[in-house]
């Protein structure tokens, strides 16, 4: 049964042996890590925290590979192994394994074992916690989205915007919420929001429509493009950011991928790695300092990462102010991009 | 400053004090300044280099990312932040490789452009190149791009900055030195007058009487020092003469009653008569012990008290501004003016009351009574949490101020006779003005070093010392209660003085505007304006101290002038015009200059008109002075002019709210000048000499 549950994450065995071998004397804490799309920066930050703090842990790593049907098996395995703590990555894993606060079921969800979650974009909206001050139950976690007014202040400090454009997937609720917030902030900061939802055919967003939506925004006189933390756009980030570059529209991304691994110009994000470290800190509070998870607030990291994608900046010739540049992390592959 | 007959001795002692105190302090200060300058110059170089490197690193980074140096964004804001954080740096600049200015903050391009083009900086100048450009020292550092030199970073500092810093420190040292010298002098004056020259004067008086055969009195000095020994020996001699006299008289009586020879009795009687004619002895059987209080005894405590009160002069409105305004109803400007206005109201009320109370209780009691509100008001001013609270404590402090100063004045007038009263009151004014100079100057330095609230605690300590000294002095011998003035006071009768147009015009258009200018302009608007234009507290005090200095210089001159020329009303009129016009210098100039002109003008104005104004009262109100007593009329004038003291800051605050700082100064100056002009126009009709017409035939 246990063998069946190993989902081909090769690194798992290596990771498990590391900390345990290093601290043979102390009994390691056993942490069950349920991941959604493989080992990435948040998981790495989580693991590195324990190594850096010299806290012995045994990590049991499972990857659902974006397959929701595997999650009930994870719940059963974690309970059977009797681990000390469960780590869940992403909204889907968290909701399916820990339940929402109003529908939690001890048969289907993990309740007795304390849990920490990370990379849940709307912890309150997804009903993981009733409010950010306390989960009210045996779980704690971190948030990772930068508050909208912080994002807009950053965007405005780069270059004053009069007309902000946004392409989004109308099927994703997150993006609709983001559009409302942007519109409200526009009243405060004096810009207009122009939205362009991608086309939906047969209940699915159409990738091919992205470029034309960007062209529409350009025609509407948009001087900055806002890229929401939208899963569909994250997957198709190259299409979106290339289109923005082609139209010579500078773009701001609320998530790190479009800036780090695509052609968005500017990003204001909490790095996944930092979020992972903060989540590990919460785990330490629970395991080592015996603090009840409900007493830990759900909060984001203190440090905002400003990421500037220099090849895009050079291609657009929209240069960052000196004061912003001195605070920013610069992505500069040296490879020139062309609009 | 009149120092009676001991003047030459005191001057010599003062010179000695200056000789002993100044050279070591000056040498120590100069050495400290030298070290400071030595340390500061390389420190400036290092600072410029550090800022240059920091700036260069940022520019290098931007350039290394492929941003063209002439396309950098937000450079001015970036420079401004750096300049604000480093006041010693005068300007920051960025040029192309050939020296053409791209960005420059803190200086004008014209001043530098030519020099920059001629610089020919190369990549080899790794640590930068230092050049002198006019008043600036310029450090240039090369910006290296992907293809060699792309620009230059320039950091400039002011050569005058070190000099300005040194001047500030030098001034602070000078203030401390000057203040301690004056305090030393005051203490010296006190010690000499109290222990030596005062007793000697008394002995001299007795000796003088003895020379004329008057042995009725001996000086009552009981100190244990040489002066005391001398006086006791002297008194022993007088008593011996007294005893000899009484022995002789007893013997003569015995001879006269016991001798039957009529001739002998007559002869003896003649001798007795002759002795009685030539010498006088106390009929009570022993010489009367003479204790004379000197008006100068209160000088040191008074000096310390006023010094303490003047410490907050330069910063009170700033302190009020810094405190939270508790009440929403008043504008912030009015809130800032409130502590000064309430303090003035406290003085007005206090002196009204103190005048009457001193007559009944005597100086000592009133003084002791006044010490409580003075100390309480001062210490609580330092502990205040809001403007209303501060105003309340300032009001109480004002009450104490009035009680203490009135007690001192009454002490002086009681210890002086008509002949030397002017000298006594001159000493009073001298002590108050010297204390104002020291207090204002020292207060600015003090508040800058230790903060507003602790400065009030220093004031409190000084008041306590002054109180201790005075209570020691006054308790030694209570002045024999003067005969209570029998004159009845008819308040309504005194108020009829207003139908004397000369008096009313003098109060309304000379006395009140003078006080309005003092409290509204000098106490309130000047510190605020100087602070807003970025001056430090010692700098504010440096400017404000001009007022008492000028006033002290002008008043001694003008008193003599007034006595010689008898041109009192003219002086009052001219003084008013000078004061108003001085304030209005704000119309013609910008910056600190009009304030300096205004303050000097005000010093001249008040120095010129204050004593002639009081001195003209006996002439102007001849009838009223005869009827109610001069003291009463003068007290009324002082009370009425305090209406101006109270209104001044409030009016200035209203103007400030409506027209801003410069507008308020011009507005207040205009009010003062117009009133002075009205007075000047009417002044011609005053005429000379006493005015004997009664209120009935006044126009």
PDB file of N, CA and C in Angstrom, chain A residues 158 310 313-314 317-323 325-330 332 336, chain B residues 55 58-59 61-68 71-75 77-78 146:
ATOM      1  N   UNK A 158       7.151  53.291 -10.610  1.00  0.00           N
ATOM      2  CA  UNK A 158       7.974  53.047 -11.793  1.00  0.00           C
ATOM      3  C   UNK A 158       7.655  54.087 -12.848  1.00  0.00           C
ATOM      4  N   UNK A 310      15.319  43.211 -17.135  1.00  0.00           N
ATOM      5  CA  UNK A 310      16.105  44.213 -17.842  1.00  0.00           C
ATOM      6  C   UNK A 310      16.055  44.099 -19.376  1.00  0.00           C
ATOM      7  N   UNK A 313      13.064  45.849 -20.357  1.00  0.00           N
ATOM      8  CA  UNK A 313      13.217  47.289 -20.137  1.00  0.00           C
ATOM      9  C   UNK A 313      13.987  47.912 -21.295  1.00  0.00           C
ATOM     10  N   UNK A 314      15.070  47.261 -21.694  1.00  0.00           N
ATOM     11  CA  UNK A 314      15.895  47.804 -22.782  1.00  0.00           C
ATOM     12  C   UNK A 314      15.118  47.810 -24.098  1.00  0.00           C
ATOM     13  N   UNK A 317      12.623  50.567 -23.739  1.00  0.00           N
ATOM     14  CA  UNK A 317      13.244  51.855 -23.395  1.00  0.00           C
ATOM     15  C   UNK A 317      12.405  52.642 -22.381  1.00  0.00           C
ATOM     16  N   UNK A 318      11.762  51.886 -21.492  1.00  0.00           N
ATOM     17  CA  UNK A 318      11.050  52.526 -20.377  1.00  0.00           C
ATOM     18  C   UNK A 318      11.886  52.224 -19.129  1.00  0.00           C
ATOM     19  N   UNK A 319      12.744  53.194 -18.752  1.00  0.00           N
ATOM     20  CA  UNK A 319      13.746  52.892 -17.722  1.00  0.00           C
ATOM     21  C   UNK A 319      13.217  53.144 -16.312  1.00  0.00           C
ATOM     22  N   UNK A 320      13.673  52.305 -15.378  1.00  0.00           N
ATOM     23  CA  UNK A 320      13.186  52.468 -13.987  1.00  0.00           C
ATOM     24  C   UNK A 320      13.836  53.665 -13.301  1.00  0.00           C
ATOM     25  N   UNK A 321      13.102  54.322 -12.393  1.00  0.00           N
ATOM     26  CA  UNK A 321      13.715  55.400 -11.616  1.00  0.00           C
ATOM     27  C   UNK A 321      14.870  54.848 -10.771  1.00  0.00           C
ATOM     28  N   UNK A 322      15.862  55.704 -10.516  1.00  0.00           N
ATOM     29  CA  UNK A 322      17.061  55.274  -9.783  1.00  0.00           C
ATOM     30  C   UNK A 322      16.718  54.685  -8.416  1.00  0.00           C
ATOM     31  N   UNK A 323      15.795  55.339  -7.707  1.00  0.00           N
ATOM     32  CA  UNK A 323      15.507  54.876  -6.348  1.00  0.00           C
ATOM     33  C   UNK A 323      14.878  53.480  -6.369  1.00  0.00           C
ATOM     34  N   UNK A 325      15.330  51.249  -8.820  1.00  0.00           N
ATOM     35  CA  UNK A 325      16.364  50.330  -9.300  1.00  0.00           C
ATOM     36  C   UNK A 325      17.269  49.886  -8.160  1.00  0.00           C
ATOM     37  N   UNK A 326      17.529  50.832  -7.220  1.00  0.00           N
ATOM     38  CA  UNK A 326      18.450  50.480  -6.137  1.00  0.00           C
ATOM     39  C   UNK A 326      17.830  49.454  -5.187  1.00  0.00           C
ATOM     40  N   UNK A 327      16.504  49.319  -5.212  1.00  0.00           N
ATOM     41  CA  UNK A 327      15.831  48.350  -4.326  1.00  0.00           C
ATOM     42  C   UNK A 327      15.520  47.040  -5.032  1.00  0.00           C
ATOM     43  N   UNK A 328      15.617  47.047  -6.369  1.00  0.00           N
ATOM     44  CA  UNK A 328      15.045  45.929  -7.131  1.00  0.00           C
ATOM     45  C   UNK A 328      16.021  44.781  -7.328  1.00  0.00           C
ATOM     46  N   UNK A 329      15.448  43.604  -7.551  1.00  0.00           N
ATOM     47  CA  UNK A 329      16.232  42.481  -8.052  1.00  0.00           C
ATOM     48  C   UNK A 329      16.120  42.557  -9.559  1.00  0.00           C
ATOM     49  N   UNK A 330      17.257  42.458 -10.204  1.00  0.00           N
ATOM     50  CA  UNK A 330      17.230  42.607 -11.658  1.00  0.00           C
ATOM     51  C   UNK A 330      17.418  41.255 -12.323  1.00  0.00           C
ATOM     52  N   UNK A 332      18.544  39.744 -15.621  1.00  0.00           N
ATOM     53  CA  UNK A 332      19.202  40.157 -16.850  1.00  0.00           C
ATOM     54  C   UNK A 332      19.953  38.966 -17.427  1.00  0.00           C
ATOM     55  N   UNK A 336      19.162  39.600 -25.535  1.00  0.00           N
ATOM     56  CA  UNK A 336      18.271  40.709 -25.872  1.00  0.00           C
ATOM     57  C   UNK A 336      16.949  40.169 -26.430  1.00  0.00           C
TER      58      UNK A 336
ATOM     59  N   UNK B  55      26.965  56.839  -4.708  1.00  0.00           N
ATOM     60  CA  UNK B  55      26.220  57.331  -5.864  1.00  0.00           C
ATOM     61  C   UNK B  55      26.748  56.679  -7.146  1.00  0.00           C
ATOM     62  N   UNK B  58      25.529  53.190  -7.701  1.00  0.00           N
ATOM     63  CA  UNK B  58      24.154  53.138  -8.206  1.00  0.00           C
ATOM     64  C   UNK B  58      24.106  53.461  -9.699  1.00  0.00           C
ATOM     65  N   UNK B  59      24.864  54.503 -10.081  1.00  0.00           N
ATOM     66  CA  UNK B  59      24.867  54.895 -11.491  1.00  0.00           C
ATOM     67  C   UNK B  59      25.529  53.798 -12.331  1.00  0.00           C
ATOM     68  N   UNK B  61      25.617  50.691 -11.727  1.00  0.00           N
ATOM     69  CA  UNK B  61      24.712  49.554 -11.825  1.00  0.00           C
ATOM     70  C   UNK B  61      23.700  49.800 -12.944  1.00  0.00           C
ATOM     71  N   UNK B  62      23.104  50.996 -12.909  1.00  0.00           N
ATOM     72  CA  UNK B  62      22.107  51.326 -13.930  1.00  0.00           C
ATOM     73  C   UNK B  62      22.724  51.276 -15.325  1.00  0.00           C
ATOM     74  N   UNK B  63      23.925  51.838 -15.434  1.00  0.00           N
ATOM     75  CA  UNK B  63      24.580  51.869 -16.742  1.00  0.00           C
ATOM     76  C   UNK B  63      24.937  50.449 -17.199  1.00  0.00           C
ATOM     77  N   UNK B  64      25.351  49.625 -16.216  1.00  0.00           N
ATOM     78  CA  UNK B  64      25.733  48.260 -16.584  1.00  0.00           C
ATOM     79  C   UNK B  64      24.542  47.457 -17.087  1.00  0.00           C
ATOM     80  N   UNK B  65      23.340  47.873 -16.731  1.00  0.00           N
ATOM     81  CA  UNK B  65      22.139  47.192 -17.238  1.00  0.00           C
ATOM     82  C   UNK B  65      21.748  47.725 -18.606  1.00  0.00           C
ATOM     83  N   UNK B  66      22.572  48.620 -19.142  1.00  0.00           N
ATOM     84  CA  UNK B  66      22.309  49.098 -20.492  1.00  0.00           C
ATOM     85  C   UNK B  66      21.396  50.316 -20.535  1.00  0.00           C
ATOM     86  N   UNK B  67      21.215  50.988 -19.385  1.00  0.00           N
ATOM     87  CA  UNK B  67      20.422  52.212 -19.427  1.00  0.00           C
ATOM     88  C   UNK B  67      21.368  53.341 -19.834  1.00  0.00           C
ATOM     89  N   UNK B  68      21.092  54.063 -20.907  1.00  0.00           N
ATOM     90  CA  UNK B  68      21.969  55.160 -21.311  1.00  0.00           C
ATOM     91  C   UNK B  68      22.009  56.215 -20.215  1.00  0.00           C
ATOM     92  N   UNK B  71      19.546  58.869 -20.132  1.00  0.00           N
ATOM     93  CA  UNK B  71      18.136  58.468 -20.065  1.00  0.00           C
ATOM     94  C   UNK B  71      17.751  57.989 -18.663  1.00  0.00           C
ATOM     95  N   UNK B  72      18.641  58.184 -17.688  1.00  0.00           N
ATOM     96  CA  UNK B  72      18.326  57.739 -16.328  1.00  0.00           C
ATOM     97  C   UNK B  72      17.075  58.464 -15.835  1.00  0.00           C
ATOM     98  N   UNK B  73      16.250  57.735 -15.102  1.00  0.00           N
ATOM     99  CA  UNK B  73      14.965  58.288 -14.641  1.00  0.00           C
ATOM    100  C   UNK B  73      15.046  58.550 -13.136  1.00  0.00           C
ATOM    101  N   UNK B  74      14.402  59.613 -12.693  1.00  0.00           N
ATOM    102  CA  UNK B  74      14.262  59.878 -11.245  1.00  0.00           C
ATOM    103  C   UNK B  74      15.559  60.263 -10.573  1.00  0.00           C
ATOM    104  N   UNK B  75      16.499  60.821 -11.340  1.00  0.00           N
ATOM    105  CA  UNK B  75      17.802  61.173 -10.769  1.00  0.00           C
ATOM    106  C   UNK B  75      17.653  62.344  -9.779  1.00  0.00           C
ATOM    107  N   UNK B  77      15.105  63.234  -7.895  1.00  0.00           N
ATOM    108  CA  UNK B  77      14.525  62.771  -6.631  1.00  0.00           C
ATOM    109  C   UNK B  77      15.581  62.007  -5.825  1.00  0.00           C
ATOM    110  N   UNK B  78      16.349  61.202  -6.551  1.00  0.00           N
ATOM    111  CA  UNK B  78      17.396  60.405  -5.935  1.00  0.00           C
ATOM    112  C   UNK B  78      18.430  61.320  -5.276  1.00  0.00           C
ATOM    113  N   UNK B 146      29.977  50.092 -20.601  1.00  0.00           N
ATOM    114  CA  UNK B 146      30.485  48.917 -21.315  1.00  0.00           C
ATOM    115  C   UNK B 146      31.622  49.302 -22.264  1.00  0.00           C
TER     116      UNK B 146
END
